mmCIF file of N, CA and C in Angstrom:
data_model
loop_
_atom_site.group_PDB
_atom_site.id
_atom_site.type_symbol
_atom_site.label_atom_id
_atom_site.label_comp_id
_atom_site.label_asym_id
_atom_site.label_seq_id
_atom_site.Cartn_x
_atom_site.Cartn_y
_atom_site.Cartn_z
ATOM 1 N N MET A 1 0.836 -1.185 0.000
ATOM 2 C CA MET A 1 0.000 0.000 0.000
ATOM 3 C C MET A 1 0.879 1.246 0.000
ATOM 4 N N ALA A 2 0.582 2.158 -0.887
ATOM 5 C CA ALA A 2 1.280 3.438 -0.903
ATOM 6 C C ALA A 2 0.884 4.221 0.339
ATOM 7 N N GLN A 3 1.738 5.095 0.750
ATOM 8 C CA GLN A 3 1.462 5.880 1.941
ATOM 9 C C GLN A 3 1.770 7.336 1.649
ATOM 10 N N TRP A 4 1.035 8.216 2.304
ATOM 11 C CA TRP A 4 1.345 9.629 2.186
ATOM 12 C C TRP A 4 2.352 10.008 3.248
ATOM 13 N N LYS A 5 3.025 11.098 2.966
ATOM 14 C CA LYS A 5 4.005 11.650 3.891
ATOM 15 C C LYS A 5 3.493 13.016 4.319
ATOM 16 N N GLU A 6 3.446 13.271 5.604
ATOM 17 C CA GLU A 6 3.017 14.583 6.078
ATOM 18 C C GLU A 6 4.179 15.560 5.991
ATOM 19 N N ILE A 7 3.903 16.742 5.443
ATOM 20 C CA ILE A 7 4.918 17.791 5.439
ATOM 21 C C ILE A 7 4.465 18.904 6.380
ATOM 22 N N THR A 8 5.426 19.448 7.121
ATOM 23 C CA THR A 8 5.094 20.426 8.165
ATOM 24 C C THR A 8 5.927 21.703 8.077
ATOM 25 N N THR A 9 6.893 21.736 7.148
ATOM 26 C CA THR A 9 7.744 22.931 7.046
ATOM 27 C C THR A 9 7.767 23.447 5.610
ATOM 28 N N ASN A 10 8.021 24.743 5.491
ATOM 29 C CA ASN A 10 8.133 25.333 4.156
ATOM 30 C C ASN A 10 9.332 24.759 3.404
ATOM 31 N N GLU A 11 10.376 24.386 4.121
ATOM 32 C CA GLU A 11 11.550 23.794 3.477
ATOM 33 C C GLU A 11 11.184 22.465 2.802
ATOM 34 N N GLU A 12 10.412 21.629 3.510
ATOM 35 C CA GLU A 12 9.959 20.365 2.909
ATOM 36 C C GLU A 12 9.133 20.648 1.658
ATOM 37 N N TRP A 13 8.227 21.615 1.742
ATOM 38 C CA TRP A 13 7.384 21.960 0.599
ATOM 39 C C TRP A 13 8.236 22.450 -0.569
ATOM 40 N N GLU A 14 9.172 23.353 -0.299
ATOM 41 C CA GLU A 14 10.005 23.910 -1.369
ATOM 42 C C GLU A 14 10.771 22.812 -2.100
ATOM 43 N N GLN A 15 11.302 21.844 -1.357
ATOM 44 C CA GLN A 15 12.026 20.732 -1.971
ATOM 45 C C GLN A 15 11.097 19.881 -2.831
ATOM 46 N N LEU A 16 9.928 19.552 -2.298
ATOM 47 C CA LEU A 16 8.960 18.736 -3.048
ATOM 48 C C LEU A 16 8.490 19.464 -4.303
ATOM 49 N N PHE A 17 8.160 20.751 -4.157
ATOM 50 C CA PHE A 17 7.655 21.533 -5.287
ATOM 51 C C PHE A 17 8.714 21.617 -6.380
ATOM 52 N N ALA A 18 9.953 21.886 -6.014
ATOM 53 C CA ALA A 18 11.042 21.955 -6.993
ATOM 54 C C ALA A 18 11.237 20.611 -7.694
ATOM 55 N N ALA A 19 11.066 19.517 -6.950
ATOM 56 C CA ALA A 19 11.294 18.174 -7.496
ATOM 57 C C ALA A 19 10.166 17.693 -8.400
ATOM 58 N N THR A 20 9.073 18.458 -8.518
ATOM 59 C CA THR A 20 7.968 18.025 -9.389
ATOM 60 C C THR A 20 8.368 18.021 -10.860
ATOM 61 N N THR A 21 9.525 18.588 -11.182
ATOM 62 C CA THR A 21 10.031 18.481 -12.552
ATOM 63 C C THR A 21 10.549 17.068 -12.820
ATOM 64 N N GLU A 22 10.837 16.323 -11.742
ATOM 65 C CA GLU A 22 11.305 14.938 -11.847
ATOM 66 C C GLU A 22 10.224 13.928 -11.481
ATOM 67 N N GLN A 23 9.485 14.230 -10.415
ATOM 68 C CA GLN A 23 8.439 13.320 -9.932
ATOM 69 C C GLN A 23 7.227 14.141 -9.511
ATOM 70 N N PRO A 24 6.070 13.865 -10.122
ATOM 71 C CA PRO A 24 4.866 14.602 -9.720
ATOM 72 C C PRO A 24 4.454 14.254 -8.303
ATOM 73 N N ILE A 25 3.682 15.166 -7.703
ATOM 74 C CA ILE A 25 3.184 14.951 -6.347
ATOM 75 C C ILE A 25 1.679 15.192 -6.301
ATOM 76 N N VAL A 26 1.059 14.567 -5.327
ATOM 77 C CA VAL A 26 -0.323 14.866 -4.974
ATOM 78 C C VAL A 26 -0.274 15.426 -3.561
ATOM 79 N N VAL A 27 -0.834 16.615 -3.403
ATOM 80 C CA VAL A 27 -0.905 17.251 -2.098
ATOM 81 C C VAL A 27 -2.357 17.228 -1.647
ATOM 82 N N TYR A 28 -2.580 16.656 -0.480
ATOM 83 C CA TYR A 28 -3.916 16.687 0.111
ATOM 84 C C TYR A 28 -3.874 17.652 1.281
ATOM 85 N N LYS A 29 -4.622 18.753 1.168
ATOM 86 C CA LYS A 29 -4.710 19.753 2.230
ATOM 87 C C LYS A 29 -5.917 19.397 3.098
ATOM 88 N N HIS A 30 -5.612 19.049 4.347
ATOM 89 C CA HIS A 30 -6.593 18.452 5.256
ATOM 90 C C HIS A 30 -6.838 19.349 6.462
ATOM 91 N N SER A 31 -8.098 19.549 6.796
ATOM 92 C CA SER A 31 -8.456 20.262 8.019
ATOM 93 C C SER A 31 -8.892 19.242 9.074
ATOM 94 N N THR A 32 -8.200 19.249 10.194
ATOM 95 C CA THR A 32 -8.538 18.323 11.281
ATOM 96 C C THR A 32 -9.800 18.752 12.020
ATOM 97 N N ALA A 33 -10.369 19.900 11.644
ATOM 98 C CA ALA A 33 -11.577 20.387 12.305
ATOM 99 C C ALA A 33 -12.805 20.328 11.406
ATOM 100 N N CYS A 34 -12.726 19.582 10.316
ATOM 101 C CA CYS A 34 -13.804 19.594 9.319
ATOM 102 C C CYS A 34 -14.276 18.175 9.012
ATOM 103 N N SER A 35 -15.578 17.960 9.100
ATOM 104 C CA SER A 35 -16.113 16.621 8.836
ATOM 105 C C SER A 35 -15.985 16.236 7.368
ATOM 106 N N ILE A 36 -16.072 17.189 6.454
ATOM 107 C CA ILE A 36 -15.891 16.870 5.028
ATOM 108 C C ILE A 36 -14.444 16.430 4.792
ATOM 109 N N SER A 37 -13.489 17.087 5.450
ATOM 110 C CA SER A 37 -12.085 16.674 5.343
ATOM 111 C C SER A 37 -11.887 15.253 5.856
ATOM 112 N N PHE A 38 -12.579 14.905 6.923
ATOM 113 C CA PHE A 38 -12.478 13.554 7.473
ATOM 114 C C PHE A 38 -12.911 12.524 6.424
ATOM 115 N N ILE A 39 -14.015 12.796 5.741
ATOM 116 C CA ILE A 39 -14.514 11.879 4.703
ATOM 117 C C ILE A 39 -13.553 11.847 3.518
ATOM 118 N N ALA A 40 -13.047 13.012 3.119
ATOM 119 C CA ALA A 40 -12.086 13.063 2.018
ATOM 120 C C ALA A 40 -10.813 12.287 2.364
ATOM 121 N N MET A 41 -10.389 12.359 3.618
ATOM 122 C CA MET A 41 -9.211 11.602 4.050
ATOM 123 C C MET A 41 -9.457 10.099 3.917
ATOM 124 N N GLN A 42 -10.650 9.654 4.246
ATOM 125 C CA GLN A 42 -10.991 8.237 4.069
ATOM 126 C C GLN A 42 -10.915 7.844 2.595
ATOM 127 N N GLU A 43 -11.381 8.712 1.714
ATOM 128 C CA GLU A 43 -11.319 8.449 0.273
ATOM 129 C C GLU A 43 -9.866 8.404 -0.208
ATOM 130 N N TYR A 44 -9.045 9.319 0.285
ATOM 131 C CA TYR A 44 -7.618 9.361 -0.053
ATOM 132 C C TYR A 44 -6.951 8.057 0.376
ATOM 133 N N GLU A 45 -7.209 7.632 1.600
ATOM 134 C CA GLU A 45 -6.621 6.390 2.099
ATOM 135 C C GLU A 45 -7.146 5.177 1.338
ATOM 136 N N ALA A 46 -8.412 5.197 0.931
ATOM 137 C CA ALA A 46 -8.967 4.095 0.133
ATOM 138 C C ALA A 46 -8.253 4.014 -1.214
ATOM 139 N N TYR A 47 -8.036 5.164 -1.835
ATOM 140 C CA TYR A 47 -7.300 5.193 -3.114
ATOM 141 C C TYR A 47 -5.892 4.626 -2.918
ATOM 142 N N LEU A 48 -5.208 5.086 -1.887
ATOM 143 C CA LEU A 48 -3.833 4.646 -1.650
ATOM 144 C C LEU A 48 -3.747 3.170 -1.288
ATOM 145 N N SER A 49 -4.814 2.586 -0.754
ATOM 146 C CA SER A 49 -4.786 1.183 -0.342
ATOM 147 C C SER A 49 -4.958 0.222 -1.517
ATOM 148 N N LYS A 50 -5.363 0.746 -2.664
ATOM 149 C CA LYS A 50 -5.604 -0.119 -3.824
ATOM 150 C C LYS A 50 -4.417 -0.064 -4.777
ATOM 151 N N THR A 51 -4.572 0.550 -5.900
ATOM 152 C CA THR A 51 -3.476 0.586 -6.872
ATOM 153 C C THR A 51 -3.174 2.022 -7.291
ATOM 154 N N PRO A 52 -2.578 2.805 -6.392
ATOM 155 C CA PRO A 52 -2.245 4.178 -6.751
ATOM 156 C C PRO A 52 -1.104 4.215 -7.765
ATOM 157 N N ASN A 53 -1.019 5.305 -8.481
ATOM 158 C CA ASN A 53 0.048 5.503 -9.449
ATOM 159 C C ASN A 53 1.389 5.511 -8.697
ATOM 160 N N PRO A 54 2.278 4.544 -8.983
ATOM 161 C CA PRO A 54 3.541 4.454 -8.247
ATOM 162 C C PRO A 54 4.546 5.544 -8.629
ATOM 163 N N ASP A 55 4.275 6.298 -9.677
ATOM 164 C CA ASP A 55 5.199 7.342 -10.121
ATOM 165 C C ASP A 55 4.961 8.678 -9.414
ATOM 166 N N ILE A 56 3.977 8.712 -8.530
ATOM 167 C CA ILE A 56 3.608 9.936 -7.838
ATOM 168 C C ILE A 56 3.995 9.827 -6.368
ATOM 169 N N GLU A 57 4.468 10.939 -5.802
ATOM 170 C CA GLU A 57 4.670 11.006 -4.352
ATOM 171 C C GLU A 57 3.426 11.648 -3.747
ATOM 172 N N TYR A 58 2.941 11.075 -2.668
ATOM 173 C CA TYR A 58 1.698 11.515 -2.036
ATOM 174 C C TYR A 58 2.018 12.199 -0.706
ATOM 175 N N VAL A 59 1.491 13.417 -0.531
ATOM 176 C CA VAL A 59 1.766 14.159 0.694
ATOM 177 C C VAL A 59 0.486 14.707 1.305
ATOM 178 N N LEU A 60 0.584 15.008 2.581
ATOM 179 C CA LEU A 60 -0.525 15.544 3.372
ATOM 180 C C LEU A 60 -0.042 16.805 4.066
ATOM 181 N N VAL A 61 -0.895 17.823 4.047
ATOM 182 C CA VAL A 61 -0.633 19.042 4.811
ATOM 183 C C VAL A 61 -1.858 19.297 5.673
ATOM 184 N N LYS A 62 -1.653 19.368 6.973
ATOM 185 C CA LYS A 62 -2.736 19.725 7.889
ATOM 186 C C LYS A 62 -2.794 21.252 7.937
ATOM 187 N N VAL A 63 -3.890 21.804 7.407
ATOM 188 C CA VAL A 63 -3.944 23.247 7.173
ATOM 189 C C VAL A 63 -3.987 24.086 8.446
ATOM 190 N N ILE A 64 -4.484 23.551 9.535
ATOM 191 C CA ILE A 64 -4.516 24.313 10.792
ATOM 192 C C ILE A 64 -3.147 24.232 11.467
ATOM 193 N N GLU A 65 -2.635 23.020 11.610
ATOM 194 C CA GLU A 65 -1.373 22.799 12.304
ATOM 195 C C GLU A 65 -0.169 23.314 11.507
ATOM 196 N N SER A 66 -0.254 23.310 10.189
ATOM 197 C CA SER A 66 0.871 23.737 9.335
ATOM 198 C C SER A 66 0.424 24.868 8.404
ATOM 199 N N ARG A 67 -0.199 25.879 8.983
ATOM 200 C CA ARG A 67 -0.743 26.990 8.184
ATOM 201 C C ARG A 67 0.304 27.673 7.288
ATOM 202 N N PRO A 68 1.545 27.922 7.755
ATOM 203 C CA PRO A 68 2.518 28.550 6.851
ATOM 204 C C PRO A 68 2.772 27.723 5.583
ATOM 205 N N VAL A 69 2.795 26.405 5.723
ATOM 206 C CA VAL A 69 2.998 25.533 4.556
ATOM 207 C C VAL A 69 1.788 25.628 3.631
ATOM 208 N N SER A 70 0.597 25.556 4.205
ATOM 209 C CA SER A 70 -0.626 25.670 3.413
ATOM 210 C C SER A 70 -0.664 26.992 2.655
ATOM 211 N N ASN A 71 -0.294 28.080 3.337
ATOM 212 C CA ASN A 71 -0.283 29.392 2.684
ATOM 213 C C ASN A 71 0.752 29.453 1.562
ATOM 214 N N GLN A 72 1.912 28.829 1.764
ATOM 215 C CA GLN A 72 2.953 28.836 0.730
ATOM 216 C C GLN A 72 2.503 28.042 -0.496
ATOM 217 N N ILE A 73 1.807 26.935 -0.273
ATOM 218 C CA ILE A 73 1.280 26.148 -1.393
ATOM 219 C C ILE A 73 0.304 26.996 -2.203
ATOM 220 N N THR A 74 -0.563 27.725 -1.505
ATOM 221 C CA THR A 74 -1.512 28.615 -2.180
ATOM 222 C C THR A 74 -0.764 29.644 -3.020
ATOM 223 N N GLU A 75 0.265 30.234 -2.437
ATOM 224 C CA GLU A 75 1.041 31.251 -3.157
ATOM 225 C C GLU A 75 1.760 30.653 -4.369
ATOM 226 N N ASP A 76 2.390 29.503 -4.187
ATOM 227 C CA ASP A 76 3.184 28.903 -5.266
ATOM 228 C C ASP A 76 2.322 28.364 -6.406
ATOM 229 N N THR A 77 1.126 27.895 -6.090
ATOM 230 C CA THR A 77 0.277 27.306 -7.140
ATOM 231 C C THR A 77 -0.692 28.310 -7.745
ATOM 232 N N GLY A 78 -0.974 29.390 -7.022
ATOM 233 C CA GLY A 78 -1.927 30.376 -7.517
ATOM 234 C C GLY A 78 -3.375 29.953 -7.377
ATOM 235 N N LEU A 79 -3.616 28.808 -6.712
ATOM 236 C CA LEU A 79 -4.986 28.343 -6.502
ATOM 237 C C LEU A 79 -5.495 28.824 -5.153
ATOM 238 N N ARG A 80 -6.694 29.355 -5.137
ATOM 239 C CA ARG A 80 -7.324 29.799 -3.901
ATOM 240 C C ARG A 80 -7.414 28.618 -2.938
ATOM 241 N N HIS A 81 -7.118 28.880 -1.677
ATOM 242 C CA HIS A 81 -7.171 27.813 -0.664
ATOM 243 C C HIS A 81 -8.614 27.472 -0.302
ATOM 244 N N VAL A 82 -8.897 26.202 -0.298
ATOM 245 C CA VAL A 82 -10.104 25.643 0.303
ATOM 246 C C VAL A 82 -9.655 24.359 0.992
ATOM 247 N N SER A 83 -10.446 23.874 1.908
ATOM 248 C CA SER A 83 -10.110 22.561 2.472
ATOM 249 C C SER A 83 -11.411 21.820 2.750
ATOM 250 N N PRO A 84 -11.366 20.545 2.456
ATOM 251 C CA PRO A 84 -10.227 19.809 1.933
ATOM 252 C C PRO A 84 -9.963 20.165 0.472
ATOM 253 N N GLN A 85 -8.714 19.979 0.084
ATOM 254 C CA GLN A 85 -8.298 20.286 -1.285
ATOM 255 C C GLN A 85 -7.206 19.307 -1.697
ATOM 256 N N MET A 86 -7.273 18.846 -2.938
ATOM 257 C CA MET A 86 -6.267 17.947 -3.472
ATOM 258 C C MET A 86 -5.694 18.553 -4.738
ATOM 259 N N LEU A 87 -4.367 18.544 -4.836
ATOM 260 C CA LEU A 87 -3.670 19.123 -5.977
ATOM 261 C C LEU A 87 -2.717 18.088 -6.552
ATOM 262 N N TYR A 88 -2.787 17.878 -7.857
ATOM 263 C CA TYR A 88 -1.828 17.024 -8.562
ATOM 264 C C TYR A 88 -0.890 17.971 -9.296
ATOM 265 N N ILE A 89 0.382 17.964 -8.906
ATOM 266 C CA ILE A 89 1.351 18.939 -9.401
ATOM 267 C C ILE A 89 2.459 18.228 -10.165
ATOM 268 N N LYS A 90 2.676 18.711 -11.382
ATOM 269 C CA LYS A 90 3.699 18.160 -12.267
ATOM 270 C C LYS A 90 4.413 19.347 -12.910
ATOM 271 N N ASN A 91 5.736 19.326 -12.915
ATOM 272 C CA ASN A 91 6.516 20.424 -13.492
ATOM 273 C C ASN A 91 6.113 21.783 -12.921
ATOM 274 N N LYS A 92 5.893 21.807 -11.605
ATOM 275 C CA LYS A 92 5.532 23.027 -10.857
ATOM 276 C C LYS A 92 4.201 23.630 -11.288
ATOM 277 N N GLU A 93 3.338 22.828 -11.896
ATOM 278 C CA GLU A 93 2.020 23.308 -12.301
ATOM 279 C C GLU A 93 0.948 22.342 -11.815
ATOM 280 N N VAL A 94 -0.170 22.897 -11.383
ATOM 281 C CA VAL A 94 -1.302 22.071 -10.980
ATOM 282 C C VAL A 94 -1.984 21.566 -12.244
ATOM 283 N N VAL A 95 -1.997 20.247 -12.427
ATOM 284 C CA VAL A 95 -2.623 19.666 -13.617
ATOM 285 C C VAL A 95 -4.012 19.095 -13.312
ATOM 286 N N TRP A 96 -4.328 18.959 -12.038
ATOM 287 C CA TRP A 96 -5.664 18.517 -11.616
ATOM 288 C C TRP A 96 -5.854 18.934 -10.172
ATOM 289 N N ASP A 97 -7.057 19.363 -9.858
ATOM 290 C CA ASP A 97 -7.362 19.666 -8.462
ATOM 291 C C ASP A 97 -8.812 19.329 -8.184
ATOM 292 N N ALA A 98 -9.099 19.119 -6.917
ATOM 293 C CA ALA A 98 -10.452 18.803 -6.472
ATOM 294 C C ALA A 98 -10.602 19.312 -5.048
ATOM 295 N N SER A 99 -11.842 19.549 -4.669
ATOM 296 C CA SER A 99 -12.093 19.951 -3.290
ATOM 297 C C SER A 99 -13.416 19.367 -2.816
ATOM 298 N N HIS A 100 -13.569 19.393 -1.518
ATOM 299 C CA HIS A 100 -14.780 18.951 -0.844
ATOM 300 C C HIS A 100 -15.232 17.563 -1.329
ATOM 301 N N TRP A 101 -16.483 17.458 -1.762
ATOM 302 C CA TRP A 101 -17.054 16.151 -2.129
ATOM 303 C C TRP A 101 -16.471 15.594 -3.424
ATOM 304 N N ASN A 102 -15.725 16.420 -4.177
ATOM 305 C CA ASN A 102 -15.100 15.923 -5.405
ATOM 306 C C ASN A 102 -13.823 15.134 -5.124
ATOM 307 N N ILE A 103 -13.400 15.109 -3.873
ATOM 308 C CA ILE A 103 -12.253 14.273 -3.504
ATOM 309 C C ILE A 103 -12.806 12.903 -3.157
ATOM 310 N N ASN A 104 -12.740 12.007 -4.123
ATOM 311 C CA ASN A 104 -13.193 10.637 -3.869
ATOM 312 C C ASN A 104 -12.344 9.670 -4.679
ATOM 313 N N GLU A 105 -12.396 8.432 -4.257
ATOM 314 C CA GLU A 105 -11.537 7.403 -4.851
ATOM 315 C C GLU A 105 -11.723 7.293 -6.361
ATOM 316 N N LYS A 106 -12.960 7.358 -6.822
ATOM 317 C CA LYS A 106 -13.238 7.219 -8.256
ATOM 318 C C LYS A 106 -12.580 8.344 -9.060
ATOM 319 N N ARG A 107 -12.725 9.576 -8.608
ATOM 320 C CA ARG A 107 -12.119 10.718 -9.319
ATOM 321 C C ARG A 107 -10.601 10.685 -9.243
ATOM 322 N N MET A 108 -10.069 10.281 -8.084
ATOM 323 C CA MET A 108 -8.614 10.180 -7.966
ATOM 324 C C MET A 108 -8.052 9.137 -8.926
ATOM 325 N N THR A 109 -8.721 8.010 -8.999
ATOM 326 C CA THR A 109 -8.270 6.947 -9.907
ATOM 327 C C THR A 109 -8.302 7.441 -11.352
ATOM 328 N N ALA A 110 -9.367 8.124 -11.733
ATOM 329 C CA ALA A 110 -9.480 8.628 -13.113
ATOM 330 C C ALA A 110 -8.418 9.676 -13.419
ATOM 331 N N ALA A 111 -8.122 10.537 -12.479
ATOM 332 C CA ALA A 111 -7.190 11.635 -12.729
ATOM 333 C C ALA A 111 -5.731 11.234 -12.589
ATOM 334 N N LEU A 112 -5.442 10.285 -11.711
ATOM 335 C CA LEU A 112 -4.046 10.010 -11.357
ATOM 336 C C LEU A 112 -3.475 8.739 -11.969
ATOM 337 N N ASN A 113 -4.327 7.809 -12.392
ATOM 338 C CA ASN A 113 -3.807 6.530 -12.921
ATOM 339 C C ASN A 113 -3.795 6.508 -14.434
#
């Protein structure tokens, strides 16, 4: 099973974002205070438990606990922040994104595999 890695510092984000020219990433921005985020997290974990794209690195940012990282992602991608939010980033560009109820296993499989 693929696993996500939690990032908590801007340095970790900067390294991952720069490396998207070599390996794309999926960033899941999660709010620990939101019931929709809780459901989206279950969908994310369901996707990762099956056959996720092995060429992608999967990361998690807790938007309350790691607000500076969340804000930097918003600045670097140019996408307005919402949570929950999922971003598929390749070559420093968002090539797919989803939020709220659109974060589900079926959509992730279609967009990422």
